[in-house]
Structures are given as C-alpha cells and as structure tokens.
GROMACS .gro file of C-alpha atoms in nm:
model
  353
    1MET     CA    1  -2.279   3.077   0.207
    2SER     CA    2  -2.246   2.720   0.089
    3HIS     CA    3  -2.404   2.496  -0.171
    4THR     CA    4  -2.461   2.121  -0.182
    5VAL     CA    5  -2.283   1.914  -0.444
    6THR     CA    6  -2.416   1.563  -0.506
    7ILE     CA    7  -2.158   1.328  -0.655
    8GLU     CA    8  -2.287   1.048  -0.874
    9PRO     CA    9  -2.279   0.752  -0.908
   10ILE     CA   10  -2.186   0.716  -0.539
   11GLY     CA   11  -2.460   0.952  -0.416
   12GLU     CA   12  -2.228   1.133  -0.170
   13GLN     CA   13  -2.312   1.493  -0.084
   14ILE     CA   14  -2.063   1.761   0.016
   15GLU     CA   15  -2.096   2.126   0.118
   16VAL     CA   16  -1.894   2.371  -0.092
   17GLU     CA   17  -1.823   2.715   0.052
   18ASP     CA   18  -1.799   3.036  -0.154
   19GLY     CA   19  -1.463   3.049  -0.330
   20GLN     CA   20  -1.387   2.685  -0.258
   21THR     CA   21  -1.334   2.448  -0.550
   22ILE     CA   22  -1.529   2.124  -0.578
   23LEU     CA   23  -1.206   1.927  -0.530
   24GLN     CA   24  -1.101   2.119  -0.218
   25ALA     CA   25  -1.440   2.064  -0.058
   26ALA     CA   26  -1.448   1.695  -0.147
   27LEU     CA   27  -1.101   1.619  -0.008
   28ARG     CA   28  -1.174   1.802   0.316
   29GLN     CA   29  -1.489   1.596   0.364
   30GLY     CA   30  -1.326   1.261   0.294
   31VAL     CA   31  -1.459   1.216  -0.061
   32TRP     CA   32  -1.170   1.134  -0.292
   33LEU     CA   33  -1.219   1.255  -0.645
   34PRO     CA   34  -0.943   1.158  -0.887
   35PHE     CA   35  -0.685   1.434  -0.938
   36ALA     CA   36  -0.317   1.485  -1.014
   37CYS     CA   37  -0.178   1.833  -1.084
   38GLY     CA   38  -0.438   2.026  -0.882
   39HIS     CA   39  -0.416   2.341  -1.093
   40GLY     CA   40  -0.613   2.279  -1.412
   41THR     CA   41  -0.360   2.142  -1.657
   42CYS     CA   42  -0.377   1.761  -1.650
   43ALA     CA   43  -0.755   1.687  -1.683
   44THR     CA   44  -0.744   1.403  -1.429
   45CYS     CA   45  -1.023   1.562  -1.221
   46LYS     CA   46  -1.263   1.617  -1.513
   47VAL     CA   47  -1.628   1.569  -1.412
   48GLN     CA   48  -1.966   1.607  -1.583
   49VAL     CA   49  -2.213   1.864  -1.450
   50LEU     CA   50  -2.563   1.712  -1.458
   51GLU     CA   51  -2.752   1.989  -1.279
   52GLY     CA   52  -2.677   2.335  -1.142
   53ASP     CA   53  -2.455   2.633  -1.215
   54VAL     CA   54  -2.078   2.600  -1.209
   55GLU     CA   55  -1.802   2.855  -1.277
   56ILE     CA   56  -1.529   2.679  -1.477
   57GLY     CA   57  -1.241   2.880  -1.332
   58ASP     CA   58  -0.883   2.883  -1.460
   59ALA     CA   59  -0.888   2.555  -1.652
   60SER     CA   60  -0.632   2.510  -1.928
   61PRO     CA   61  -0.790   2.501  -2.278
   62PHE     CA   62  -0.574   2.195  -2.344
   63ALA     CA   63  -0.711   2.010  -2.039
   64LEU     CA   64  -1.070   2.125  -2.098
   65MET     CA   65  -1.149   2.186  -2.463
   66ASP     CA   66  -1.426   2.417  -2.584
   67ILE     CA   67  -1.645   2.128  -2.696
   68GLU     CA   68  -1.616   1.971  -2.348
   69ARG     CA   69  -1.710   2.300  -2.184
   70ASP     CA   70  -2.017   2.314  -2.408
   71GLU     CA   71  -2.105   1.960  -2.297
   72GLY     CA   72  -2.099   2.066  -1.930
   73LYS     CA   73  -1.765   1.919  -1.830
   74VAL     CA   74  -1.547   2.099  -1.573
   75LEU     CA   75  -1.224   2.039  -1.384
   76ALA     CA   76  -1.301   1.984  -1.016
   77CYS     CA   77  -0.972   2.146  -0.910
   78CYS     CA   78  -1.072   2.478  -1.071
   79ALA     CA   79  -1.454   2.478  -1.067
   80THR     CA   80  -1.659   2.666  -0.808
   81VAL     CA   81  -2.035   2.634  -0.769
   82GLU     CA   82  -2.303   2.902  -0.782
   83SER     CA   83  -2.599   2.684  -0.683
   84ASP     CA   84  -2.672   2.332  -0.562
   85VAL     CA   85  -2.507   2.105  -0.817
   86THR     CA   86  -2.506   1.741  -0.924
   87ILE     CA   87  -2.194   1.606  -1.092
   88GLU     CA   88  -2.088   1.269  -1.228
   89ALA     CA   89  -1.733   1.158  -1.157
   90ASP     CA   90  -1.525   0.856  -1.251
   91ILE     CA   91  -1.448   0.736  -0.900
   92ASP     CA   92  -1.243   0.419  -0.860
   93VAL     CA   93  -1.109   0.416  -0.504
   94ASP     CA   94  -0.886   0.126  -0.408
   95PRO     CA   95  -1.029  -0.085  -0.120
   96ASP     CA   96  -0.702  -0.042   0.072
   97PHE     CA   97  -0.731   0.337   0.062
   98GLU     CA   98  -0.830   0.484   0.400
   99GLY     CA   99  -0.947   0.821   0.262
  100TYR     CA  100  -0.867   1.040   0.560
  101PRO     CA  101  -1.010   1.394   0.524
  102VAL     CA  102  -0.773   1.678   0.443
  103GLU     CA  103  -0.730   1.923   0.731
  104ASP     CA  104  -0.526   2.238   0.804
  105TYR     CA  105  -0.236   2.237   1.051
  106THR     CA  106   0.017   2.475   1.200
  107ALA     CA  107   0.367   2.332   1.223
  108THR     CA  108   0.687   2.445   1.396
  109VAL     CA  109   1.027   2.370   1.243
  110THR     CA  110   1.222   2.162   1.498
  111ASP     CA  111   1.527   2.059   1.294
  112ILE     CA  112   1.691   2.107   0.953
  113VAL     CA  113   1.964   1.861   0.855
  114ASP     CA  114   2.187   1.818   0.551
  115LEU     CA  115   2.103   1.476   0.411
  116SER     CA  116   2.319   1.526   0.100
  117PRO     CA  117   2.479   1.819  -0.084
  118THR     CA  118   2.143   1.887  -0.255
  119ILE     CA  119   1.882   1.746  -0.012
  120LYS     CA  120   1.778   1.873   0.329
  121GLY     CA  121   1.575   1.691   0.589
  122VAL     CA  122   1.312   1.918   0.743
  123HIS     CA  123   1.144   1.814   1.068
  124LEU     CA  124   0.822   1.978   1.186
  125LYS     CA  125   0.606   1.947   1.498
  126LEU     CA  126   0.232   1.967   1.428
  127ASP     CA  127  -0.017   2.149   1.647
  128ARG     CA  128  -0.215   1.824   1.665
  129PRO     CA  129  -0.183   1.469   1.525
  130MET     CA  130  -0.248   1.405   1.156
  131THR     CA  131  -0.383   1.065   1.050
  132PHE     CA  132  -0.241   0.952   0.715
  133GLN     CA  133  -0.132   0.650   0.516
  134ALA     CA  134   0.236   0.591   0.451
  135GLY     CA  135   0.317   0.726   0.106
  136GLN     CA  136   0.089   1.029   0.118
  137TYR     CA  137   0.197   1.393   0.098
  138ILE     CA  138   0.120   1.738   0.237
  139ASN     CA  139   0.083   2.085   0.084
  140ILE     CA  140   0.288   2.346   0.267
  141GLU     CA  141   0.275   2.726   0.247
  142LEU     CA  142   0.602   2.920   0.247
  143PRO     CA  143   0.665   3.294   0.283
  144ASP     CA  144   0.684   3.487  -0.046
  145VAL     CA  145   0.609   3.171  -0.246
  146ASP     CA  146   0.304   3.180  -0.471
  147GLY     CA  147   0.076   2.890  -0.382
  148PRO     CA  148   0.139   2.580  -0.169
  149ARG     CA  149   0.403   2.320  -0.253
  150ALA     CA  150   0.365   1.944  -0.222
  151PHE     CA  151   0.616   1.729  -0.032
  152SER     CA  152   0.588   1.360   0.054
  153LEU     CA  153   0.591   1.248   0.416
  154ALA     CA  154   0.902   1.048   0.510
  155ASN     CA  155   0.792   0.964   0.865
  156PRO     CA  156   0.566   0.665   0.938
  157PRO     CA  157   0.202   0.721   1.043
  158SER     CA  158   0.292   0.617   1.399
  159LYS     CA  159   0.463   0.956   1.436
  160SER     CA  160   0.136   1.135   1.373
  161ASP     CA  161   0.227   1.467   1.535
  162GLU     CA  162   0.552   1.501   1.341
  163VAL     CA  163   0.642   1.568   0.979
  164GLU     CA  164   0.967   1.469   0.810
  165LEU     CA  165   1.034   1.601   0.460
  166HIS     CA  166   1.320   1.540   0.216
  167VAL     CA  167   1.364   1.853   0.005
  168ARG     CA  168   1.593   1.864  -0.298
  169LEU     CA  169   1.720   2.205  -0.407
  170VAL     CA  170   1.576   2.284  -0.750
  171PRO     CA  171   1.778   2.553  -0.930
  172GLY     CA  172   1.555   2.859  -0.956
  173GLY     CA  173   1.281   2.695  -0.749
  174ALA     CA  174   1.125   2.949  -0.514
  175ALA     CA  175   1.005   2.698  -0.255
  176THR     CA  176   1.313   2.476  -0.238
  177THR     CA  177   1.545   2.777  -0.242
  178TYR     CA  178   1.358   2.923   0.056
  179ILE     CA  179   1.380   2.595   0.245
  180HIS     CA  180   1.750   2.551   0.174
  181GLU     CA  181   1.860   2.912   0.228
  182GLN     CA  182   1.611   3.088   0.457
  183LEU     CA  183   1.402   2.845   0.661
  184LYS     CA  184   1.493   2.852   1.031
  185VAL     CA  185   1.434   2.628   1.331
  186GLY     CA  186   1.144   2.769   1.533
  187GLU     CA  187   0.964   2.909   1.229
  188GLU     CA  188   0.589   2.841   1.202
  189LEU     CA  189   0.437   2.721   0.876
  190ASN     CA  190   0.085   2.636   0.762
  191LEU     CA  191   0.021   2.308   0.587
  192SER     CA  192  -0.266   2.083   0.483
  193GLY     CA  193  -0.300   1.710   0.431
  194PRO     CA  194  -0.295   1.426   0.382
  195TYR     CA  195  -0.314   1.405   0.003
  196GLY     CA  196  -0.248   1.135  -0.254
  197GLN     CA  197  -0.322   0.774  -0.333
  198PHE     CA  198   0.030   0.636  -0.329
  199PHE     CA  199   0.020   0.371  -0.057
  200VAL     CA  200   0.087   0.001  -0.003
  201ARG     CA  201  -0.197  -0.224  -0.119
  202SER     CA  202  -0.194  -0.442   0.190
  203SER     CA  203  -0.467  -0.679   0.073
  204GLN     CA  204  -0.284  -0.770  -0.247
  205PRO     CA  205  -0.054  -1.075  -0.233
  206GLY     CA  206   0.308  -1.066  -0.338
  207ASP     CA  207   0.643  -0.952  -0.202
  208LEU     CA  208   0.730  -0.584  -0.224
  209ILE     CA  209   0.983  -0.402  -0.441
  210PHE     CA  210   1.060  -0.035  -0.376
  211ILE     CA  211   1.257   0.169  -0.629
  212ALA     CA  212   1.357   0.521  -0.526
  213GLY     CA  213   1.569   0.796  -0.674
  214GLY     CA  214   1.686   1.124  -0.521
  215SER     CA  215   1.447   1.277  -0.268
  216GLY     CA  216   1.189   1.027  -0.396
  217LEU     CA  217   1.316   0.810  -0.110
  218SER     CA  218   1.078   0.990   0.125
  219SER     CA  219   0.759   0.796   0.045
  220PRO     CA  220   0.927   0.452   0.034
  221GLN     CA  221   1.098   0.532   0.365
  222SER     CA  222   0.760   0.603   0.526
  223MET     CA  223   0.610   0.289   0.373
  224ILE     CA  224   0.895   0.060   0.473
  225LEU     CA  225   0.913   0.191   0.829
  226ASP     CA  226   0.537   0.142   0.860
  227LEU     CA  227   0.550  -0.212   0.719
  228LEU     CA  228   0.827  -0.313   0.959
  229GLU     CA  229   0.644  -0.157   1.255
  230GLN     CA  230   0.334  -0.356   1.158
  231ASN     CA  231   0.541  -0.678   1.141
  232ASP     CA  232   0.444  -0.736   0.779
  233GLU     CA  233   0.586  -1.076   0.686
  234ARG     CA  234   0.631  -1.018   0.312
  235LYS     CA  235   0.981  -0.985   0.168
  236ILE     CA  236   1.066  -0.618   0.118
  237THR     CA  237   1.346  -0.500  -0.111
  238LEU     CA  238   1.452  -0.137  -0.147
  239PHE     CA  239   1.659  -0.021  -0.443
  240GLN     CA  240   1.792   0.330  -0.385
  241GLY     CA  241   1.952   0.518  -0.671
  242ALA     CA  242   2.190   0.813  -0.649
  243ARG     CA  243   2.469   0.967  -0.855
  244ASN     CA  244   2.744   0.917  -0.597
  245GLN     CA  245   2.799   0.827  -0.233
  246ALA     CA  246   2.754   1.187  -0.118
  247GLU     CA  247   2.400   1.183  -0.261
  248LEU     CA  248   2.318   0.838  -0.119
  249TYR     CA  249   2.153   0.964   0.196
  250ASN     CA  250   2.006   0.761   0.486
  251ARG     CA  251   2.217   0.465   0.379
  252GLU     CA  252   2.303   0.385   0.741
  253LEU     CA  253   1.935   0.374   0.837
  254PHE     CA  254   1.849   0.115   0.575
  255GLU     CA  255   2.161  -0.092   0.634
  256ALA     CA  256   2.062  -0.111   1.002
  257LEU     CA  257   1.705  -0.209   0.910
  258ALA     CA  258   1.841  -0.484   0.684
  259ARG     CA  259   2.057  -0.621   0.967
  260ASP     CA  260   1.764  -0.621   1.209
  261ASN     CA  261   1.497  -0.757   0.973
  262GLU     CA  262   1.581  -1.071   0.778
  263HIS     CA  263   1.296  -1.017   0.531
  264PHE     CA  264   1.418  -0.666   0.437
  265THR     CA  265   1.691  -0.623   0.174
  266TYR     CA  266   1.863  -0.296   0.084
  267VAL     CA  267   2.037  -0.246  -0.252
  268PRO     CA  268   2.196   0.096  -0.318
  269ALA     CA  269   2.308   0.184  -0.671
  270LEU     CA  270   2.534   0.465  -0.795
  271SER     CA  271   2.495   0.585  -1.154
  272ASP     CA  272   2.812   0.798  -1.155
  273ALA     CA  273   3.060   0.625  -0.929
  274ASP     CA  274   3.377   0.694  -1.132
  275ASP     CA  275   3.524   0.903  -0.851
  276ASP     CA  276   3.411   0.659  -0.579
  277ALA     CA  277   3.702   0.416  -0.594
  278ASP     CA  278   3.603   0.265  -0.258
  279TRP     CA  279   3.245   0.193  -0.365
  280GLN     CA  280   3.179  -0.180  -0.342
  281GLY     CA  281   2.810  -0.174  -0.431
  282PHE     CA  282   2.624  -0.172  -0.761
  283ARG     CA  283   2.748   0.065  -1.033
  284GLY     CA  284   2.476   0.173  -1.272
  285TYR     CA  285   2.119   0.295  -1.274
  286VAL     CA  286   1.877   0.184  -1.006
  287HIS     CA  287   1.648  -0.007  -1.247
  288GLU     CA  288   1.956  -0.198  -1.367
  289ALA     CA  289   2.030  -0.294  -1.008
  290ALA     CA  290   1.678  -0.430  -0.974
  291LYS     CA  291   1.713  -0.631  -1.297
  292GLU     CA  292   2.039  -0.783  -1.179
  293HIS     CA  293   1.905  -0.865  -0.831
  294TYR     CA  294   1.597  -1.042  -0.969
  295ASP     CA  295   1.773  -1.181  -1.275
  296GLY     CA  296   1.524  -0.988  -1.489
  297ARG     CA  297   1.220  -1.176  -1.354
  298PHE     CA  298   0.981  -0.975  -1.137
  299ALA     CA  299   0.663  -1.183  -1.163
  300GLY     CA  300   0.479  -1.238  -0.836
  301ASN     CA  301   0.593  -0.910  -0.679
  302LYS     CA  302   0.434  -0.568  -0.635
  303ALA     CA  303   0.648  -0.267  -0.723
  304TYR     CA  304   0.632   0.083  -0.574
  305MET     CA  305   0.840   0.356  -0.736
  306CYS     CA  306   0.906   0.717  -0.644
  307GLY     CA  307   1.146   0.959  -0.808
  308PRO     CA  308   1.212   1.175  -1.114
  309PRO     CA  309   1.025   1.094  -1.437
  310PRO     CA  310   1.326   0.950  -1.627
  311MET     CA  311   1.389   0.701  -1.346
  312ILE     CA  312   1.021   0.606  -1.333
  313ASP     CA  313   1.002   0.551  -1.708
  314SER     CA  314   1.316   0.335  -1.715
  315ALA     CA  315   1.194   0.130  -1.420
  316ILE     CA  316   0.853   0.075  -1.582
  317THR     CA  317   1.022  -0.067  -1.891
  318ALA     CA  318   1.244  -0.298  -1.687
  319LEU     CA  319   0.958  -0.423  -1.470
  320MET     CA  320   0.724  -0.489  -1.760
  321GLN     CA  321   0.998  -0.671  -1.950
  322GLY     CA  322   1.033  -0.882  -1.635
  323ARG     CA  323   0.662  -0.979  -1.641
  324LEU     CA  324   0.506  -0.719  -1.412
  325PHE     CA  325   0.203  -0.536  -1.545
  326GLU     CA  326  -0.013  -0.235  -1.465
  327ARG     CA  327  -0.194  -0.409  -1.181
  328ASP     CA  328   0.143  -0.481  -1.014
  329ILE     CA  329   0.308  -0.137  -1.039
  330PHE     CA  330   0.237   0.177  -0.839
  331MET     CA  331   0.428   0.502  -0.872
  332GLU     CA  332   0.465   0.865  -0.784
  333LYS     CA  333   0.667   1.093  -1.009
  334PHE     CA  334   0.849   1.380  -0.842
  335LEU     CA  335   0.764   1.691  -1.046
  336THR     CA  336   0.870   2.044  -0.964
  337ALA     CA  337   0.647   2.350  -0.999
  338ALA     CA  338   0.854   2.438  -1.306
  339ASP     CA  339   0.750   2.110  -1.468
  340GLY     CA  340   0.388   2.225  -1.433
  341ALA     CA  341   0.200   2.212  -1.759
  342GLU     CA  342   0.499   2.076  -1.948
  343ASP     CA  343   0.531   1.743  -1.772
  344ASN     CA  344   0.243   1.663  -1.542
  345GLN     CA  345   0.098   1.396  -1.765
  346ARG     CA  346   0.123   1.043  -1.639
  347SER     CA  347   0.291   0.763  -1.826
  348ALA     CA  348   0.088   0.654  -2.126
  349LEU     CA  349   0.128   0.298  -2.003
  350PHE     CA  350  -0.087   0.364  -1.699
  351LYS     CA  351  -0.433   0.487  -1.621
  352LYS     CA  352  -0.348   0.614  -1.277
  353ILE     CA  353  -0.062   0.687  -1.043
   0.00000   0.00000   0.00000
C-alpha cells in the first residue's frame, strides 16, 4: 500500500510505500529534499506537516524538540506516512543540479588496490549504468555491518557502469575494517545512488580551486576528470594534503594531468614531512599551500573542498580571509559513522554543504 505526499511550495507529488520514509521516497522519485546525516540527528530535513497523519519515527529529541513535534514538524529521513499527506519543505535546489533519481544496483568487486598505507581503492562493476554528477556519493551495504555506508564516487560520470571508491581505514570502524580486511574480488554488493549536492556549479563564473585531504580526494578527482573530459576552459588548481609521501596517493595521475593540460595545476602538500628528506614540494598544511600559491588572495575563484572537518574548517578561514565568501565556497566533510550525532553539524559559517 502507498500514500501520496504533496510537497509544497513546489506542488510535487510522490508515492510513499509502507515502511518507506518521506526522504527515501522523494530521492527515488527525483525530488530532492534537503538532508545531511540521513538518520535523524542533524535536523537538515525538517519539514512541516500541513495535512495528514505522519509517524515521527526515530528522530533525535535534540534535532526535533517536543515543541516542534507539537507544531507538526517532522524529520523527512525518519518520518513515515499513514495517510495521504501534505508537507511544506524549504527547498532551494541549485539550477546546476541535475537531480537524478536514486536507484538500487548490484555491483561486483573487480579490483582492490592499496592506494596508501591507510587507503584502499575499490573498483566495482555495476549491473547497469548509473547516471550521476561528479562529486556525488553512493550508499553501500556490507555483510555484518548495520546499515548502509556512504562513499564518494572517484570515477567520472563517463564511466557510468563502474564505481571507484577511496576507503580510509577507520580504527574500530565496522565498514572500513570489512573493506580493508575481508572484501574480496568477485564479491557482490548492493548499493544505491546517486546522493548528494556536492558538484561543480558550471554556470557560475570563476576559476576553480579544489582542496582535498586524505580520502577526500575522491570527489575532487571525479570532478576534475569530468571537467577535463568536457574541455572546460577555466583554470583548475588542485591542492592535495597528506601527512607524508606514502599517504600522498594518485600523485602520478595528477602530475600527468598537469603535464597534459596547461590550465590544470597540481599542488601537493605534506603536513609531516620531517622524515621525507627528498621531498621538494610544499611542507605544511594544505590550506597553507593554497594561501602561498595565491598569495592570500582568492577573490574571483570558486572553491570546492572535501576532507576531514579540521581541514575544512582551516580552509574556510583561509579562503574567507582571502576574500571568498559563502557564495564562492562549496564543501563536503568526510564524517565516519562514529562521528554520528557528535559531529554531523555543518559549519556555523554556512547554511548548506
């Protein structure tokens, strides 16, 4: 049995099956409600119920307070419907966002490679092509792991029947431990996607700055490969941060791209290069490398950042000091499942990621 949910003010209608959340149904029908954590703790997907019966579900009392529940507010990622429903949502979709519907796929592991001592590259073959925008992510289901895990796509959209993931081993992390220690070539996995609104705003003027740390390189890699395939004529600069040379993975790929594309520049930075006597590149944090390269003046560019929260926060400060503002900066923080309710809030400087 299903019920109809009308979403105001856009007037879109979706069908919600029994047991399906409002958010799940919307994403699978190409209607993009705002969301972040996806499990009831961040309040990004809060909507107002105007008509109908809704079961609130497992929403955190911190994300959805008692007074808000009394007012008819729910979290779309937790709420299920018990009748036809009308909701009001704060929808602000970027004009460059394609909004491809989320679908389910079966994937076969074709290769697992050591990218660094802590990061593996996982390559999957999909049972059919998946249309997505560079920068988006998938949710993947793993044996004996409770709930799906999100990983950004590192391959460009042109490789639509393949998936490339960069997976960092998180100490104690069930999903990353399985991938690093048990996942085998030939294994079949279920996944869904695409998700997320981290993508290049192609209609906006300005050259492009990418700042990546750790396995956060995956999304920028997909974006940069896509831009170069599309013969985008803007200047593109990638700043990749790592602790040491062993962790600076895919360096050869980006050095080759820089040689072959005069409008692409690659700047690697090592934050802990004391034991790398032969390192001739930048020594310091990745945001410091960006400041030095641009002499502290970033105005006129658009910045895309992906990596751990401390890197993101430091880069935001550097960029804003260099005259970039909210409209110029787009980011995706890499959070583990353990971060969950503790650290899934977005930077207070920004309304959206």
